[in-house]
Short mmCIF file of C-alpha atoms in Angstrom, two decimals:
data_model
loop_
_atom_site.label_atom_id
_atom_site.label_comp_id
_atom_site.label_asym_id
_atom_site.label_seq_id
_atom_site.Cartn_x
_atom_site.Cartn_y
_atom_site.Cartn_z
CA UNK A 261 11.53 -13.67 -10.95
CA UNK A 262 8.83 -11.36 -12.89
CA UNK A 263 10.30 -7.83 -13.08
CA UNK A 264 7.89 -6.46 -15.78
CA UNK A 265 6.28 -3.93 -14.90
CA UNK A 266 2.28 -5.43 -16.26
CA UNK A 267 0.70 -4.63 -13.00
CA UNK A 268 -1.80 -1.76 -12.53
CA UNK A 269 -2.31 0.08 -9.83
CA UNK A 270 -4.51 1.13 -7.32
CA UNK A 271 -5.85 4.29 -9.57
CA UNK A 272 -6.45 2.24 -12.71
CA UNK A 273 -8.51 -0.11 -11.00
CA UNK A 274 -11.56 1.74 -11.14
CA UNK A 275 -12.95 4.38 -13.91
CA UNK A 276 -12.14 5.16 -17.16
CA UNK A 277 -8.64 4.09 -18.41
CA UNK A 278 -8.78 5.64 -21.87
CA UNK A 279 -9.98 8.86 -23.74
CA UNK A 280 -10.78 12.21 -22.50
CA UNK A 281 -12.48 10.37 -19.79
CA UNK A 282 -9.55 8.64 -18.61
CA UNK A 283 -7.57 12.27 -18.83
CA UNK A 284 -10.68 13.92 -16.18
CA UNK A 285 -9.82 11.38 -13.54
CA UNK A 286 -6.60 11.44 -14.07
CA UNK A 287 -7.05 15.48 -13.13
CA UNK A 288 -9.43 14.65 -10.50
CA UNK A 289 -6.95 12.07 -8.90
CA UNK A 290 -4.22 14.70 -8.62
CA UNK A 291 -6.62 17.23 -7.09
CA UNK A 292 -7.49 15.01 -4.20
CA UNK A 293 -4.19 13.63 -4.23
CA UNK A 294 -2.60 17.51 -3.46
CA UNK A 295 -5.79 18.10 -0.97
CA UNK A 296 -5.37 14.68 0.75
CA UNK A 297 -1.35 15.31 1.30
CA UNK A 298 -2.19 19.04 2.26
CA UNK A 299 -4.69 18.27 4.84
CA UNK A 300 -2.98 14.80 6.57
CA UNK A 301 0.46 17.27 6.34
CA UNK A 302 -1.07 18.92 9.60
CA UNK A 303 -2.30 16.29 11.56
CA UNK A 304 -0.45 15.06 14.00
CA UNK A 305 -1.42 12.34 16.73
CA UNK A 306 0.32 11.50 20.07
CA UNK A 307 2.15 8.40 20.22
CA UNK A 308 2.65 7.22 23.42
CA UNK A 309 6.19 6.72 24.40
CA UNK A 310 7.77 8.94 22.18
CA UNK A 311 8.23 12.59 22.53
CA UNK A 312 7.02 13.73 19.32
CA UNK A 313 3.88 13.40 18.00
CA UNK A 314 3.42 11.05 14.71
CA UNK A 315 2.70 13.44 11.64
CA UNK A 316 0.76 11.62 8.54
CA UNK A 317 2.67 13.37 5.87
CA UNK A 318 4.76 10.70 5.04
CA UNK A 319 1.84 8.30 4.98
CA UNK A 320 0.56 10.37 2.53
CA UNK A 321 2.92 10.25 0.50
CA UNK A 322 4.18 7.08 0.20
CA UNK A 323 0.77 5.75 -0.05
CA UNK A 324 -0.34 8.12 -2.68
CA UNK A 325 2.82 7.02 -4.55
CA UNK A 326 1.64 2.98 -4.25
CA UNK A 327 -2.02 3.95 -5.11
CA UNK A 328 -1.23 6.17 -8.35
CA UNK A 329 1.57 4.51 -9.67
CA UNK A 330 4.78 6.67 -10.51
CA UNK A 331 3.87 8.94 -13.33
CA UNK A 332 0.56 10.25 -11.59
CA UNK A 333 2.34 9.76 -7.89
CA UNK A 334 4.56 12.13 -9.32
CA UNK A 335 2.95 14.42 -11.51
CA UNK A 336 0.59 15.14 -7.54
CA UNK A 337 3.42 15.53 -5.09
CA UNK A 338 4.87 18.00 -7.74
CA UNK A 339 1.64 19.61 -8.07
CA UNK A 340 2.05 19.85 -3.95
CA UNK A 341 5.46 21.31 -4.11
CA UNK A 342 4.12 23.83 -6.48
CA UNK A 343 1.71 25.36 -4.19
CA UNK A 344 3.83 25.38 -1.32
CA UNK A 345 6.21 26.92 -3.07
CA UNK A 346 4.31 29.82 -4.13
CA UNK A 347 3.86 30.03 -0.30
CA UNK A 348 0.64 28.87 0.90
CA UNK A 349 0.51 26.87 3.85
CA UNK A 350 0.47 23.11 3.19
CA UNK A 351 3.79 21.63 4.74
CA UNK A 352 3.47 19.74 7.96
CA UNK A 353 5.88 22.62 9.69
CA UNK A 354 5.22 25.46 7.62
CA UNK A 355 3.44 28.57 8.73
CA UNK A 356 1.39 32.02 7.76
CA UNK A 357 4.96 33.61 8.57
CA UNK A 358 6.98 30.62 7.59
CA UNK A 359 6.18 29.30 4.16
CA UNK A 360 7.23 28.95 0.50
CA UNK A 361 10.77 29.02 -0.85
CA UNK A 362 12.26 30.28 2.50
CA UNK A 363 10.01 27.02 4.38
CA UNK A 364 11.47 24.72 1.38
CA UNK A 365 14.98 25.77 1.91
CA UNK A 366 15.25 24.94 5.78
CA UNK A 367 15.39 22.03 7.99
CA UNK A 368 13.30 20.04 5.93
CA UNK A 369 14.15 20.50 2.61
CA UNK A 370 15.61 17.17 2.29
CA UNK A 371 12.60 15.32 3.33
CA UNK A 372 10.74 16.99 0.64
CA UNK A 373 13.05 16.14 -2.15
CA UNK A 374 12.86 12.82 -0.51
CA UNK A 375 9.07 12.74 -0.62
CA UNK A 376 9.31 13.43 -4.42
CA UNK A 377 11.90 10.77 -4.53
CA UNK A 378 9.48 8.12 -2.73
CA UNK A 379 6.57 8.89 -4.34
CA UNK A 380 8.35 7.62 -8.13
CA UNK A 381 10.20 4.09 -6.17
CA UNK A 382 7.34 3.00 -4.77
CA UNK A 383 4.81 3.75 -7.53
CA UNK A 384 7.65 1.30 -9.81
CA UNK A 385 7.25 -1.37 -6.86
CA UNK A 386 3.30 -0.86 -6.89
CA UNK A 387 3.62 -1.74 -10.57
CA UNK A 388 5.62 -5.07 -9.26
CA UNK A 389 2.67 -5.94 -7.15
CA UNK A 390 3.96 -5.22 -3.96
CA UNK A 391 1.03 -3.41 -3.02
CA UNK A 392 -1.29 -6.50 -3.23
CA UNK A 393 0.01 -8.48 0.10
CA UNK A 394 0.70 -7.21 3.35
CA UNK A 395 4.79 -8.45 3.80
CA UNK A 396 5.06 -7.05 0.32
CA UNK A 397 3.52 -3.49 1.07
CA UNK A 398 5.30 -3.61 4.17
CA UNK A 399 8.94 -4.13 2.99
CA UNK A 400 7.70 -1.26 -0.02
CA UNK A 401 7.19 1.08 2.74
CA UNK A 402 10.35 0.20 4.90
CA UNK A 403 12.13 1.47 1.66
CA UNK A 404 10.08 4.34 1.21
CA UNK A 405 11.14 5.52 4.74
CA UNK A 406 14.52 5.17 3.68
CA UNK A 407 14.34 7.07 0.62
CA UNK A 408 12.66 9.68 2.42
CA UNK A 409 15.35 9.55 5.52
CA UNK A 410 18.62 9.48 3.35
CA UNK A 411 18.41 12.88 1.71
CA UNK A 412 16.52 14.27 5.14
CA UNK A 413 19.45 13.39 6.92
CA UNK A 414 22.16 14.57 4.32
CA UNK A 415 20.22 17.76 4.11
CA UNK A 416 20.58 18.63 8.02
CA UNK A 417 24.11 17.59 7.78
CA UNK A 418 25.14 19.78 5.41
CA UNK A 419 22.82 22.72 6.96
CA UNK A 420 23.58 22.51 10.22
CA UNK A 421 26.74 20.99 10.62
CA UNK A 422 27.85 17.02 10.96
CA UNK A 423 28.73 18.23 14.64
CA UNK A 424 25.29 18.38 15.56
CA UNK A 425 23.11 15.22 16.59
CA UNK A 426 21.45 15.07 13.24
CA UNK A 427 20.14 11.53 14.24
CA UNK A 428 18.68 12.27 17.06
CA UNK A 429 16.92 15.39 15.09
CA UNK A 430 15.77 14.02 12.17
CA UNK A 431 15.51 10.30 12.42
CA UNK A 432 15.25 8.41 15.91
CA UNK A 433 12.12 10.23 17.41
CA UNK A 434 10.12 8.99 14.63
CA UNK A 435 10.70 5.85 14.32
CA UNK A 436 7.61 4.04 16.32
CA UNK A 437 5.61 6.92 14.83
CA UNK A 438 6.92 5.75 11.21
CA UNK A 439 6.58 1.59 12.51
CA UNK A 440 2.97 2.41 13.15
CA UNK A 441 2.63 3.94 9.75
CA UNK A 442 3.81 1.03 7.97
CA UNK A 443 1.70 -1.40 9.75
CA UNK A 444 -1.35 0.57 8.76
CA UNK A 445 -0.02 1.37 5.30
CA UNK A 446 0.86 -2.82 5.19
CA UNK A 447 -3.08 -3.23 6.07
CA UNK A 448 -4.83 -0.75 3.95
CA UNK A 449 -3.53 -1.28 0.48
CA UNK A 450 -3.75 -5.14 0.23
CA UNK A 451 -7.07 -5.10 1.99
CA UNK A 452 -8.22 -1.66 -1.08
CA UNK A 453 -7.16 -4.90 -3.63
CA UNK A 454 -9.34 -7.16 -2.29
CA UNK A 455 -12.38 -4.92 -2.46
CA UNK A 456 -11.68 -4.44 -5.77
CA UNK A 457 -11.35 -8.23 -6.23
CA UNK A 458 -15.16 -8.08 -4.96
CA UNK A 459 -16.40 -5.70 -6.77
CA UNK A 460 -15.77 -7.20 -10.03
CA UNK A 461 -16.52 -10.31 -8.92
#
């Protein structure tokens, strides 16, 4: 099996890739990353079945960490923390009242270490190719869910008690939003490759 790490990603595939050139779209990549995680942070669309509706955060993210590769994946979501920390409004919870540090340090500061986490694992499986097929892409973002859940999870725990349903908070009512997330994650980056493919062709 081929570990090395000789793919490119998504972001490479197009534009310059050296010089100052290469350095502007790196810049403009991580602008639009921030303002693409900022904006799909707040919307939220019913699932039927399930009582909470299915935020595209995490999409986001763990997309933007497939498309950009690791280093750029996380040199945006850290951008992103930055500016939420200084308190503007850009989480998928946060508030004009409830924001910054004090938004960082609540319920869901686990998730966003876990987004952070995410975004660097699967820009290193991007880099293995596993954004290229659909099975691929979708096992990538089963993991990425994971990553994300595990310090979520651990983070509630330790806030708010192991007493407390902590599942049932932070995990099971997202789960068909998160299936329907990776199906349309599984779709979108394999079929991005191909139009590439064509293009150069």
């Amino acid at each position: 099996m081929n570990l090395t790490f000789d793919r490119s990603v998504l972001a490479e595939a197009f534009g310059a890739n050296e010089g100052l050139a290469l350095r502007a779209k790196q810049v403009a990549l991580v602008v639009a990353g921030i303002a693409f995680l900022a904006v799909m942070a707040k919307i939220k669309v019913p699932v039927p079945g399930s009582p909470v509706a299915m935020g595209m955060g995490t999409f986001a993210v763990l997309t933007i960490g497939a498309a950009y590769g690791a280093r750029l994946g996380l040199a945006t979501i850290m951008g992103y923390m930055m500016i939420g920390m200084l308190g503007f409004d850009i989480f998928q919870s946060s508030t004009a009242d409830l924001n910054g540090i004090e938004y960082m340090m609540g319920g869901t500061g686990g998730y966003l270490l876990g987004y952070v986490i995410a975004v660097g694992a699967m820009g290193v499986l991007a880099r293995r190719g596993w954004d290229r097929s659909a099975p691929k892409m979708a096992a990538a973002m089963f993991l990425g869910n994971v990553i994300l859940y595990v310090p979520g999870l651990i983070w509630l725990g330790m806030l708010y008690g192991w007493d407390k349903p902590i599942l049932a908070w932070g995990l099971t009512p997202f789960l068909l939003g998160d299936f329907i997330k990776l199906a349309l994650a599984a779709l979108l980056l394999p079929a991005a490759w191909k139009l590439v493919g064509r293009a150069r062709g």
